[in-house]
């Protein structure tokens, strides 16, 4: 064991949905990054039955809503950026092995247009988190392939970062939109710094 490093939650290299507590109370503020522009937003969470929503507000208006479903065996994405995922895409499972992918197949709909889609999803620990440097950060990455019609596909990477006991602290949807903690470096800045 290397000094200063923590082993996975158990010897099998797995972590459970319960350990990640995805619906933990989030900070009241964050930054919304839209095409590289950082906008301070207020966060409000709402849970109705299994549905968990995160509302992002700026200047007294809701600018984005993330909707998830928490069930006994999964935490799944229902809607974000006006896109609905049918069935909901499981981004956490009851028990997950590190770097061992699971798959999703369904439809994405936005503005009345539906496309078939698939995703390969996996969990890993984040060795260099941009936030919560004194906490363990777990990153879920979903590589989404969308049927764009006429035998073409589009690909998008969705990223969700969880801190045990603190919940879903950040999410990135390609370059379109990210929600990050106040003290974080915008995701686009990290790419240009490499």
PDB file of C-alpha atoms in Angstrom:
ATOM      1  CA  UNK A   1       0.000   0.000   0.000  1.00  0.00           C
ATOM      2  CA  UNK A   2       1.431   3.382  -0.998  1.00  0.00           C
ATOM      3  CA  UNK A   3       1.438   5.976   1.784  1.00  0.00           C
ATOM      4  CA  UNK A   4      -1.242   8.641   1.264  1.00  0.00           C
ATOM      5  CA  UNK A   5      -3.315   6.547  -1.143  1.00  0.00           C
ATOM      6  CA  UNK A   6      -6.609   5.029  -0.173  1.00  0.00           C
ATOM      7  CA  UNK A   7      -7.640   1.612  -1.457  1.00  0.00           C
ATOM      8  CA  UNK A   8     -11.036   1.127  -3.108  1.00  0.00           C
ATOM      9  CA  UNK A   9     -14.010   0.762  -0.757  1.00  0.00           C
ATOM     10  CA  UNK A  10     -13.346  -2.967  -0.568  1.00  0.00           C
ATOM     11  CA  UNK A  11     -10.688  -5.389  -1.766  1.00  0.00           C
ATOM     12  CA  UNK A  12     -12.605  -6.252  -4.924  1.00  0.00           C
ATOM     13  CA  UNK A  13     -12.254  -2.721  -6.359  1.00  0.00           C
ATOM     14  CA  UNK A  14     -15.958  -1.967  -6.184  1.00  0.00           C
ATOM     15  CA  UNK A  15     -18.162   0.719  -4.703  1.00  0.00           C
ATOM     16  CA  UNK A  16     -21.863   0.748  -3.977  1.00  0.00           C
ATOM     17  CA  UNK A  17     -24.636   3.160  -4.852  1.00  0.00           C
ATOM     18  CA  UNK A  18     -25.256   3.664  -1.138  1.00  0.00           C
ATOM     19  CA  UNK A  19     -21.613   4.701  -0.550  1.00  0.00           C
ATOM     20  CA  UNK A  20     -21.858   7.417  -3.221  1.00  0.00           C
ATOM     21  CA  UNK A  21     -25.137   8.821  -1.785  1.00  0.00           C
ATOM     22  CA  UNK A  22     -26.063  10.620  -5.031  1.00  0.00           C
ATOM     23  CA  UNK A  23     -28.970  12.604  -3.548  1.00  0.00           C
ATOM     24  CA  UNK A  24     -26.984  14.132  -0.668  1.00  0.00           C
ATOM     25  CA  UNK A  25     -27.573  17.831  -0.136  1.00  0.00           C
ATOM     26  CA  UNK A  26     -25.525  19.820  -2.605  1.00  0.00           C
ATOM     27  CA  UNK A  27     -23.945  23.218  -1.961  1.00  0.00           C
ATOM     28  CA  UNK A  28     -26.382  26.082  -2.553  1.00  0.00           C
ATOM     29  CA  UNK A  29     -24.264  27.589  -5.319  1.00  0.00           C
ATOM     30  CA  UNK A  30     -22.230  26.397  -8.286  1.00  0.00           C
ATOM     31  CA  UNK A  31     -21.005  27.573 -11.663  1.00  0.00           C
ATOM     32  CA  UNK A  32     -22.777  26.719 -14.894  1.00  0.00           C
ATOM     33  CA  UNK A  33     -20.307  26.695 -17.782  1.00  0.00           C
ATOM     34  CA  UNK A  34     -21.922  27.219 -21.189  1.00  0.00           C
ATOM     35  CA  UNK A  35     -19.575  27.107 -24.186  1.00  0.00           C
ATOM     36  CA  UNK A  36     -16.703  28.275 -21.952  1.00  0.00           C
ATOM     37  CA  UNK A  37     -18.623  31.065 -20.188  1.00  0.00           C
ATOM     38  CA  UNK A  38     -18.898  30.642 -16.421  1.00  0.00           C
ATOM     39  CA  UNK A  39     -22.225  31.740 -14.895  1.00  0.00           C
ATOM     40  CA  UNK A  40     -22.784  31.683 -11.107  1.00  0.00           C
ATOM     41  CA  UNK A  41     -26.014  29.812 -10.299  1.00  0.00           C
ATOM     42  CA  UNK A  42     -28.047  28.916  -7.236  1.00  0.00           C
ATOM     43  CA  UNK A  43     -28.838  25.222  -6.761  1.00  0.00           C
ATOM     44  CA  UNK A  44     -32.056  23.791  -5.377  1.00  0.00           C
ATOM     45  CA  UNK A  45     -32.782  20.092  -5.077  1.00  0.00           C
ATOM     46  CA  UNK A  46     -36.207  18.498  -5.022  1.00  0.00           C
ATOM     47  CA  UNK A  47     -37.067  14.872  -4.392  1.00  0.00           C
ATOM     48  CA  UNK A  48     -40.540  13.542  -5.171  1.00  0.00           C
ATOM     49  CA  UNK A  49     -40.735   9.795  -4.678  1.00  0.00           C
ATOM     50  CA  UNK A  50     -37.895   8.254  -6.681  1.00  0.00           C
ATOM     51  CA  UNK A  51     -37.375  11.409  -8.797  1.00  0.00           C
ATOM     52  CA  UNK A  52     -34.509  13.727  -7.832  1.00  0.00           C
ATOM     53  CA  UNK A  53     -34.200  17.122  -9.556  1.00  0.00           C
ATOM     54  CA  UNK A  54     -31.449  19.723  -9.451  1.00  0.00           C
ATOM     55  CA  UNK A  55     -32.593  23.206 -10.482  1.00  0.00           C
ATOM     56  CA  UNK A  56     -29.991  25.765 -11.575  1.00  0.00           C
ATOM     57  CA  UNK A  57     -31.151  29.399 -11.261  1.00  0.00           C
ATOM     58  CA  UNK A  58     -29.559  32.688 -12.274  1.00  0.00           C
ATOM     59  CA  UNK A  59     -31.063  36.122 -11.701  1.00  0.00           C
ATOM     60  CA  UNK A  60     -34.171  34.550 -10.176  1.00  0.00           C
ATOM     61  CA  UNK A  61     -34.938  32.369 -13.235  1.00  0.00           C
ATOM     62  CA  UNK A  62     -34.439  28.615 -13.647  1.00  0.00           C
ATOM     63  CA  UNK A  63     -31.925  28.179 -16.474  1.00  0.00           C
ATOM     64  CA  UNK A  64     -31.465  24.390 -16.363  1.00  0.00           C
ATOM     65  CA  UNK A  65     -33.011  21.372 -14.673  1.00  0.00           C
ATOM     66  CA  UNK A  66     -31.356  17.989 -14.250  1.00  0.00           C
ATOM     67  CA  UNK A  67     -33.733  15.116 -13.478  1.00  0.00           C
ATOM     68  CA  UNK A  68     -32.657  11.728 -12.128  1.00  0.00           C
ATOM     69  CA  UNK A  69     -34.391   8.619 -10.752  1.00  0.00           C
ATOM     70  CA  UNK A  70     -33.127   6.920  -7.604  1.00  0.00           C
ATOM     71  CA  UNK A  71     -34.238   3.330  -7.228  1.00  0.00           C
ATOM     72  CA  UNK A  72     -32.958   0.497  -5.078  1.00  0.00           C
ATOM     73  CA  UNK A  73     -30.583  -0.742  -7.795  1.00  0.00           C
ATOM     74  CA  UNK A  74     -29.689   2.407  -9.731  1.00  0.00           C
ATOM     75  CA  UNK A  75     -29.382   6.171 -10.014  1.00  0.00           C
ATOM     76  CA  UNK A  76     -30.403   7.087 -13.555  1.00  0.00           C
ATOM     77  CA  UNK A  77     -30.480  10.167 -15.786  1.00  0.00           C
ATOM     78  CA  UNK A  78     -33.986  11.097 -16.963  1.00  0.00           C
ATOM     79  CA  UNK A  79     -33.546  14.565 -18.471  1.00  0.00           C
ATOM     80  CA  UNK A  80     -31.017  17.358 -18.935  1.00  0.00           C
ATOM     81  CA  UNK A  81     -30.661  20.231 -21.422  1.00  0.00           C
ATOM     82  CA  UNK A  82     -34.193  19.520 -22.630  1.00  0.00           C
ATOM     83  CA  UNK A  83     -33.192  15.976 -23.661  1.00  0.00           C
ATOM     84  CA  UNK A  84     -35.189  13.047 -22.271  1.00  0.00           C
ATOM     85  CA  UNK A  85     -33.630   9.593 -21.884  1.00  0.00           C
ATOM     86  CA  UNK A  86     -36.057   6.683 -22.331  1.00  0.00           C
ATOM     87  CA  UNK A  87     -35.573   4.474 -20.455  1.00  0.00           C
ATOM     88  CA  UNK A  88     -33.627   6.481 -17.888  1.00  0.00           C
ATOM     89  CA  UNK A  89     -29.862   5.901 -18.299  1.00  0.00           C
ATOM     90  CA  UNK A  90     -28.344   4.244 -15.182  1.00  0.00           C
ATOM     91  CA  UNK A  91     -25.244   6.215 -14.228  1.00  0.00           C
ATOM     92  CA  UNK A  92     -24.813   4.374 -10.921  1.00  0.00           C
ATOM     93  CA  UNK A  93     -25.655   0.770 -10.100  1.00  0.00           C
ATOM     94  CA  UNK A  94     -26.224  -0.888  -6.719  1.00  0.00           C
ATOM     95  CA  UNK A  95     -22.680  -2.329  -6.887  1.00  0.00           C
ATOM     96  CA  UNK A  96     -20.112  -1.247  -9.465  1.00  0.00           C
ATOM     97  CA  UNK A  97     -16.687  -2.616 -10.313  1.00  0.00           C
ATOM     98  CA  UNK A  98     -14.074  -0.013 -11.166  1.00  0.00           C
ATOM     99  CA  UNK A  99     -13.403   0.305 -14.904  1.00  0.00           C
ATOM    100  CA  UNK A 100     -15.937  -2.442 -15.691  1.00  0.00           C
ATOM    101  CA  UNK A 101     -18.468  -0.938 -18.136  1.00  0.00           C
ATOM    102  CA  UNK A 102     -22.205  -1.423 -18.297  1.00  0.00           C
ATOM    103  CA  UNK A 103     -24.388  -0.597 -21.269  1.00  0.00           C
ATOM    104  CA  UNK A 104     -27.562   1.370 -21.950  1.00  0.00           C
ATOM    105  CA  UNK A 105     -29.789   1.312 -25.018  1.00  0.00           C
ATOM    106  CA  UNK A 106     -32.795   3.550 -25.564  1.00  0.00           C
ATOM    107  CA  UNK A 107     -33.995   6.776 -27.127  1.00  0.00           C
ATOM    108  CA  UNK A 108     -33.160  10.420 -26.629  1.00  0.00           C
ATOM    109  CA  UNK A 109     -35.846  12.956 -27.440  1.00  0.00           C
ATOM    110  CA  UNK A 110     -35.628  16.741 -27.660  1.00  0.00           C
ATOM    111  CA  UNK A 111     -38.045  19.230 -29.217  1.00  0.00           C
ATOM    112  CA  UNK A 112     -40.260  16.363 -30.393  1.00  0.00           C
ATOM    113  CA  UNK A 113     -37.455  14.609 -32.283  1.00  0.00           C
ATOM    114  CA  UNK A 114     -36.411  11.103 -31.148  1.00  0.00           C
ATOM    115  CA  UNK A 115     -33.182   9.303 -31.896  1.00  0.00           C
ATOM    116  CA  UNK A 116     -32.036   5.816 -30.995  1.00  0.00           C
ATOM    117  CA  UNK A 117     -28.974   5.827 -28.776  1.00  0.00           C
ATOM    118  CA  UNK A 118     -26.587   3.558 -26.892  1.00  0.00           C
ATOM    119  CA  UNK A 119     -24.065   4.249 -24.167  1.00  0.00           C
ATOM    120  CA  UNK A 120     -21.122   2.539 -22.545  1.00  0.00           C
ATOM    121  CA  UNK A 121     -20.809   3.670 -18.939  1.00  0.00           C
ATOM    122  CA  UNK A 122     -18.015   3.092 -16.442  1.00  0.00           C
ATOM    123  CA  UNK A 123     -16.828   4.217 -13.015  1.00  0.00           C
ATOM    124  CA  UNK A 124     -13.291   5.171 -12.030  1.00  0.00           C
ATOM    125  CA  UNK A 125     -11.647   7.115  -9.256  1.00  0.00           C
ATOM    126  CA  UNK A 126     -10.544  10.621 -10.187  1.00  0.00           C
ATOM    127  CA  UNK A 127      -6.820  10.905  -9.360  1.00  0.00           C
ATOM    128  CA  UNK A 128      -6.680  14.682  -9.984  1.00  0.00           C
ATOM    129  CA  UNK A 129     -10.065  16.168  -9.076  1.00  0.00           C
ATOM    130  CA  UNK A 130     -10.590  19.856  -9.844  1.00  0.00           C
ATOM    131  CA  UNK A 131     -12.637  20.140  -6.660  1.00  0.00           C
ATOM    132  CA  UNK A 132     -12.799  18.459  -3.258  1.00  0.00           C
ATOM    133  CA  UNK A 133      -9.011  17.864  -3.279  1.00  0.00           C
ATOM    134  CA  UNK A 134      -9.166  16.394   0.229  1.00  0.00           C
ATOM    135  CA  UNK A 135     -11.987  13.977  -0.644  1.00  0.00           C
ATOM    136  CA  UNK A 136     -12.255  10.839  -2.741  1.00  0.00           C
ATOM    137  CA  UNK A 137     -13.921  11.706  -6.059  1.00  0.00           C
ATOM    138  CA  UNK A 138     -15.551   9.030  -8.216  1.00  0.00           C
ATOM    139  CA  UNK A 139     -16.146   9.803 -11.883  1.00  0.00           C
ATOM    140  CA  UNK A 140     -18.768   8.130 -14.060  1.00  0.00           C
ATOM    141  CA  UNK A 141     -18.260   8.515 -17.800  1.00  0.00           C
ATOM    142  CA  UNK A 142     -20.962   7.674 -20.332  1.00  0.00           C
ATOM    143  CA  UNK A 143     -19.894   7.571 -23.974  1.00  0.00           C
ATOM    144  CA  UNK A 144     -23.150   8.170 -25.802  1.00  0.00           C
ATOM    145  CA  UNK A 145     -23.625   7.182 -29.445  1.00  0.00           C
ATOM    146  CA  UNK A 146     -26.684   8.752 -31.089  1.00  0.00           C
ATOM    147  CA  UNK A 147     -28.246   7.528 -34.337  1.00  0.00           C
ATOM    148  CA  UNK A 148     -28.251  10.745 -36.368  1.00  0.00           C
ATOM    149  CA  UNK A 149     -30.056   9.184 -39.345  1.00  0.00           C
ATOM    150  CA  UNK A 150     -28.946   8.165 -42.820  1.00  0.00           C
ATOM    151  CA  UNK A 151     -26.364   5.728 -41.415  1.00  0.00           C
ATOM    152  CA  UNK A 152     -24.512   8.407 -39.429  1.00  0.00           C
ATOM    153  CA  UNK A 153     -23.928   8.640 -35.718  1.00  0.00           C
ATOM    154  CA  UNK A 154     -22.958  11.394 -33.310  1.00  0.00           C
ATOM    155  CA  UNK A 155     -20.932  10.808 -30.162  1.00  0.00           C
ATOM    156  CA  UNK A 156     -21.039  12.718 -26.889  1.00  0.00           C
ATOM    157  CA  UNK A 157     -19.316  12.102 -23.575  1.00  0.00           C
ATOM    158  CA  UNK A 158     -21.257  12.733 -20.367  1.00  0.00           C
ATOM    159  CA  UNK A 159     -19.318  12.894 -17.091  1.00  0.00           C
ATOM    160  CA  UNK A 160     -20.676  12.844 -13.534  1.00  0.00           C
ATOM    161  CA  UNK A 161     -18.490  13.329 -10.425  1.00  0.00           C
ATOM    162  CA  UNK A 162     -19.555  12.057  -7.010  1.00  0.00           C
ATOM    163  CA  UNK A 163     -18.059  12.573  -3.562  1.00  0.00           C
ATOM    164  CA  UNK A 164     -19.288  10.113  -0.930  1.00  0.00           C
ATOM    165  CA  UNK A 165     -21.590  11.930   1.496  1.00  0.00           C
ATOM    166  CA  UNK A 166     -21.718  15.040  -0.711  1.00  0.00           C
ATOM    167  CA  UNK A 167     -23.530  13.685  -3.765  1.00  0.00           C
ATOM    168  CA  UNK A 168     -23.365  14.627  -7.436  1.00  0.00           C
ATOM    169  CA  UNK A 169     -21.043  17.635  -7.243  1.00  0.00           C
ATOM    170  CA  UNK A 170     -20.401  18.137 -10.953  1.00  0.00           C
ATOM    171  CA  UNK A 171     -21.518  17.024 -14.379  1.00  0.00           C
ATOM    172  CA  UNK A 172     -20.299  17.725 -17.905  1.00  0.00           C
ATOM    173  CA  UNK A 173     -22.261  17.233 -21.135  1.00  0.00           C
ATOM    174  CA  UNK A 174     -19.620  17.550 -23.778  1.00  0.00           C
ATOM    175  CA  UNK A 175     -18.748  21.179 -24.467  1.00  0.00           C
ATOM    176  CA  UNK A 176     -22.411  22.233 -24.306  1.00  0.00           C
ATOM    177  CA  UNK A 177     -22.928  22.549 -20.567  1.00  0.00           C
ATOM    178  CA  UNK A 178     -21.183  21.782 -17.285  1.00  0.00           C
ATOM    179  CA  UNK A 179     -22.138  22.273 -13.658  1.00  0.00           C
ATOM    180  CA  UNK A 180     -19.090  22.614 -11.431  1.00  0.00           C
ATOM    181  CA  UNK A 181     -18.446  23.672  -7.839  1.00  0.00           C
ATOM    182  CA  UNK A 182     -17.701  27.371  -7.288  1.00  0.00           C
ATOM    183  CA  UNK A 183     -13.960  26.849  -6.671  1.00  0.00           C
ATOM    184  CA  UNK A 184     -13.381  24.663  -9.756  1.00  0.00           C
ATOM    185  CA  UNK A 185     -11.533  25.349 -12.941  1.00  0.00           C
ATOM    186  CA  UNK A 186     -13.918  25.196 -15.946  1.00  0.00           C
ATOM    187  CA  UNK A 187     -13.472  21.887 -17.862  1.00  0.00           C
ATOM    188  CA  UNK A 188     -12.548  23.715 -21.091  1.00  0.00           C
ATOM    189  CA  UNK A 189      -9.660  25.485 -19.278  1.00  0.00           C
ATOM    190  CA  UNK A 190      -8.121  22.188 -18.221  1.00  0.00           C
ATOM    191  CA  UNK A 191      -7.889  21.025 -21.820  1.00  0.00           C
ATOM    192  CA  UNK A 192      -6.066  24.167 -22.980  1.00  0.00           C
ATOM    193  CA  UNK A 193      -3.658  23.913 -20.024  1.00  0.00           C
ATOM    194  CA  UNK A 194      -2.340  20.481 -21.142  1.00  0.00           C
TER     195      UNK A 194
END
